[in-house]
Amino acid sequence: MLRFFQPEKTNDNHYTLLINDLHQTAQDLQDAYRNLENVIDPDLIDCYIYELNSVQMRYKFLLTSIRNYELRTQKNPENFYTKNPLELSES
């Protein structure tokens, strides 16, 4: 009976996936910076610069996707569970 009085917890798998991917990308970004700081070989410096640029672009994409997803769900809550966050970032 108490179950009816508790607020319903929303569980959105798409949003959770985006947040988890963002945290993993943030960790990858820290690793790329650490690797770049500790390398001496010129070829490896180039390699880590490319890796750093790649991870930064992925991080920016995820932030934009999360922001767009949150904006869309606030404006139109009835579509909260029907939209894919990757589709939302394209429009």
JSON list of C-alpha atoms in Angstrom, two decimals:
[
{"chain": "A", "resi": 1, "resn": "MET", "atom": "CA", "xyz": [0.00, 0.00, 0.00]},
{"chain": "A", "resi": 2, "resn": "LEU", "atom": "CA", "xyz": [2.88, 2.39, 0.64]},
{"chain": "A", "resi": 3, "resn": "ARG", "atom": "CA", "xyz": [4.00, 1.81, -2.90]},
{"chain": "A", "resi": 4, "resn": "PHE", "atom": "CA", "xyz": [1.28, 4.14, -4.20]},
{"chain": "A", "resi": 5, "resn": "PHE", "atom": "CA", "xyz": [2.59, 7.05, -2.16]},
{"chain": "A", "resi": 6, "resn": "GLN", "atom": "CA", "xyz": [6.18, 6.80, -3.31]},
{"chain": "A", "resi": 7, "resn": "PRO", "atom": "CA", "xyz": [7.20, 8.83, -6.35]},
{"chain": "A", "resi": 8, "resn": "GLU", "atom": "CA", "xyz": [7.80, 6.71, -9.38]},
{"chain": "A", "resi": 9, "resn": "LYS", "atom": "CA", "xyz": [11.46, 6.51, -10.36]},
{"chain": "A", "resi": 10, "resn": "THR", "atom": "CA", "xyz": [12.05, 7.02, -14.05]},
{"chain": "A", "resi": 11, "resn": "ASN", "atom": "CA", "xyz": [14.57, 4.72, -15.63]},
{"chain": "A", "resi": 12, "resn": "ASP", "atom": "CA", "xyz": [15.67, 5.88, -19.06]},
{"chain": "A", "resi": 13, "resn": "ASN", "atom": "CA", "xyz": [18.22, 3.50, -20.53]},
{"chain": "A", "resi": 14, "resn": "HIS", "atom": "CA", "xyz": [19.25, 5.86, -23.36]},
{"chain": "A", "resi": 15, "resn": "TYR", "atom": "CA", "xyz": [20.04, 8.69, -20.97]},
{"chain": "A", "resi": 16, "resn": "THR", "atom": "CA", "xyz": [21.90, 6.35, -18.60]},
{"chain": "A", "resi": 17, "resn": "LEU", "atom": "CA", "xyz": [23.94, 5.02, -21.50]},
{"chain": "A", "resi": 18, "resn": "LEU", "atom": "CA", "xyz": [24.90, 8.55, -22.56]},
{"chain": "A", "resi": 19, "resn": "ILE", "atom": "CA", "xyz": [25.92, 9.51, -19.02]},
{"chain": "A", "resi": 20, "resn": "ASN", "atom": "CA", "xyz": [27.99, 6.35, -18.57]},
{"chain": "A", "resi": 21, "resn": "ASP", "atom": "CA", "xyz": [29.69, 6.93, -21.92]},
{"chain": "A", "resi": 22, "resn": "LEU", "atom": "CA", "xyz": [30.42, 10.53, -20.92]},
{"chain": "A", "resi": 23, "resn": "HIS", "atom": "CA", "xyz": [32.11, 9.37, -17.70]},
{"chain": "A", "resi": 24, "resn": "GLN", "atom": "CA", "xyz": [34.18, 6.81, -19.59]},
{"chain": "A", "resi": 25, "resn": "THR", "atom": "CA", "xyz": [35.18, 9.44, -22.15]},
{"chain": "A", "resi": 26, "resn": "ALA", "atom": "CA", "xyz": [36.22, 11.82, -19.36]},
{"chain": "A", "resi": 27, "resn": "GLN", "atom": "CA", "xyz": [38.48, 9.08, -18.00]},
{"chain": "A", "resi": 28, "resn": "ASP", "atom": "CA", "xyz": [39.88, 8.48, -21.50]},
{"chain": "A", "resi": 29, "resn": "LEU", "atom": "CA", "xyz": [40.55, 12.20, -21.81]},
{"chain": "A", "resi": 30, "resn": "GLN", "atom": "CA", "xyz": [42.54, 12.23, -18.56]},
{"chain": "A", "resi": 31, "resn": "ASP", "atom": "CA", "xyz": [44.51, 9.19, -19.73]},
{"chain": "A", "resi": 32, "resn": "ALA", "atom": "CA", "xyz": [45.31, 10.83, -23.07]},
{"chain": "A", "resi": 33, "resn": "TYR", "atom": "CA", "xyz": [46.61, 13.95, -21.28]},
{"chain": "A", "resi": 34, "resn": "ARG", "atom": "CA", "xyz": [48.75, 11.83, -18.96]},
{"chain": "A", "resi": 35, "resn": "ASN", "atom": "CA", "xyz": [50.19, 9.86, -21.88]},
{"chain": "A", "resi": 36, "resn": "LEU", "atom": "CA", "xyz": [51.00, 13.04, -23.79]},
{"chain": "A", "resi": 37, "resn": "GLU", "atom": "CA", "xyz": [52.80, 14.50, -20.78]},
{"chain": "A", "resi": 38, "resn": "ASN", "atom": "CA", "xyz": [55.00, 11.45, -20.32]},
{"chain": "A", "resi": 39, "resn": "VAL", "atom": "CA", "xyz": [56.08, 10.66, -23.86]},
{"chain": "A", "resi": 40, "resn": "ILE", "atom": "CA", "xyz": [59.41, 11.58, -25.43]},
{"chain": "A", "resi": 41, "resn": "ASP", "atom": "CA", "xyz": [59.42, 9.95, -28.87]},
{"chain": "A", "resi": 42, "resn": "PRO", "atom": "CA", "xyz": [58.22, 12.36, -31.61]},
{"chain": "A", "resi": 43, "resn": "ASP", "atom": "CA", "xyz": [56.10, 9.68, -33.31]},
{"chain": "A", "resi": 44, "resn": "LEU", "atom": "CA", "xyz": [54.33, 8.91, -30.04]},
{"chain": "A", "resi": 45, "resn": "ILE", "atom": "CA", "xyz": [53.76, 12.62, -29.44]},
{"chain": "A", "resi": 46, "resn": "ASP", "atom": "CA", "xyz": [51.92, 12.80, -32.76]},
{"chain": "A", "resi": 47, "resn": "CYS", "atom": "CA", "xyz": [49.97, 9.66, -31.89]},
{"chain": "A", "resi": 48, "resn": "TYR", "atom": "CA", "xyz": [48.80, 11.04, -28.55]},
{"chain": "A", "resi": 49, "resn": "ILE", "atom": "CA", "xyz": [47.91, 14.39, -30.06]},
{"chain": "A", "resi": 50, "resn": "TYR", "atom": "CA", "xyz": [45.60, 12.63, -32.54]},
{"chain": "A", "resi": 51, "resn": "GLU", "atom": "CA", "xyz": [44.16, 10.50, -29.74]},
{"chain": "A", "resi": 52, "resn": "LEU", "atom": "CA", "xyz": [43.57, 13.59, -27.61]},
{"chain": "A", "resi": 53, "resn": "ASN", "atom": "CA", "xyz": [41.77, 15.38, -30.45]},
{"chain": "A", "resi": 54, "resn": "SER", "atom": "CA", "xyz": [39.62, 12.32, -31.07]},
{"chain": "A", "resi": 55, "resn": "VAL", "atom": "CA", "xyz": [38.59, 11.95, -27.44]},
{"chain": "A", "resi": 56, "resn": "GLN", "atom": "CA", "xyz": [37.86, 15.69, -27.17]},
{"chain": "A", "resi": 57, "resn": "MET", "atom": "CA", "xyz": [35.55, 15.49, -30.18]},
{"chain": "A", "resi": 58, "resn": "ARG", "atom": "CA", "xyz": [33.74, 12.47, -28.71]},
{"chain": "A", "resi": 59, "resn": "TYR", "atom": "CA", "xyz": [33.36, 14.28, -25.36]},
{"chain": "A", "resi": 60, "resn": "LYS", "atom": "CA", "xyz": [31.92, 17.35, -27.09]},
{"chain": "A", "resi": 61, "resn": "PHE", "atom": "CA", "xyz": [29.48, 15.18, -29.07]},
{"chain": "A", "resi": 62, "resn": "LEU", "atom": "CA", "xyz": [28.28, 13.45, -25.90]},
{"chain": "A", "resi": 63, "resn": "LEU", "atom": "CA", "xyz": [27.79, 16.73, -24.06]},
{"chain": "A", "resi": 64, "resn": "THR", "atom": "CA", "xyz": [25.78, 18.11, -26.97]},
{"chain": "A", "resi": 65, "resn": "SER", "atom": "CA", "xyz": [23.70, 14.93, -27.18]},
{"chain": "A", "resi": 66, "resn": "ILE", "atom": "CA", "xyz": [22.91, 15.01, -23.47]},
{"chain": "A", "resi": 67, "resn": "ARG", "atom": "CA", "xyz": [22.04, 18.69, -23.56]},
{"chain": "A", "resi": 68, "resn": "ASN", "atom": "CA", "xyz": [19.75, 18.26, -26.57]},
{"chain": "A", "resi": 69, "resn": "TYR", "atom": "CA", "xyz": [18.12, 15.24, -24.98]},
{"chain": "A", "resi": 70, "resn": "GLU", "atom": "CA", "xyz": [17.46, 17.11, -21.74]},
{"chain": "A", "resi": 71, "resn": "LEU", "atom": "CA", "xyz": [16.06, 20.13, -23.58]},
{"chain": "A", "resi": 72, "resn": "ARG", "atom": "CA", "xyz": [13.73, 18.00, -25.66]},
{"chain": "A", "resi": 73, "resn": "THR", "atom": "CA", "xyz": [12.44, 16.03, -22.69]},
{"chain": "A", "resi": 74, "resn": "GLN", "atom": "CA", "xyz": [11.73, 19.21, -20.73]},
{"chain": "A", "resi": 75, "resn": "LYS", "atom": "CA", "xyz": [9.79, 20.78, -23.59]},
{"chain": "A", "resi": 76, "resn": "ASN", "atom": "CA", "xyz": [7.85, 17.68, -24.55]},
{"chain": "A", "resi": 77, "resn": "PRO", "atom": "CA", "xyz": [7.70, 15.19, -21.64]},
{"chain": "A", "resi": 78, "resn": "GLU", "atom": "CA", "xyz": [5.23, 12.84, -23.35]},
{"chain": "A", "resi": 79, "resn": "ASN", "atom": "CA", "xyz": [7.96, 11.92, -25.87]},
{"chain": "A", "resi": 80, "resn": "PHE", "atom": "CA", "xyz": [10.44, 11.25, -23.08]},
{"chain": "A", "resi": 81, "resn": "TYR", "atom": "CA", "xyz": [10.62, 7.50, -23.69]},
{"chain": "A", "resi": 82, "resn": "THR", "atom": "CA", "xyz": [10.01, 7.45, -27.40]},
{"chain": "A", "resi": 83, "resn": "LYS", "atom": "CA", "xyz": [13.03, 9.37, -28.69]},
{"chain": "A", "resi": 84, "resn": "ASN", "atom": "CA", "xyz": [16.51, 8.03, -29.18]},
{"chain": "A", "resi": 85, "resn": "PRO", "atom": "CA", "xyz": [19.15, 10.52, -27.91]},
{"chain": "A", "resi": 86, "resn": "LEU", "atom": "CA", "xyz": [21.27, 10.02, -31.01]},
{"chain": "A", "resi": 87, "resn": "GLU", "atom": "CA", "xyz": [18.32, 10.95, -33.21]},
{"chain": "A", "resi": 88, "resn": "LEU", "atom": "CA", "xyz": [17.72, 14.05, -31.10]},
{"chain": "A", "resi": 89, "resn": "SER", "atom": "CA", "xyz": [21.28, 15.29, -31.62]},
{"chain": "A", "resi": 90, "resn": "GLU", "atom": "CA", "xyz": [20.91, 15.21, -35.40]},
{"chain": "A", "resi": 91, "resn": "SER", "atom": "CA", "xyz": [17.97, 17.62, -35.61]}
]
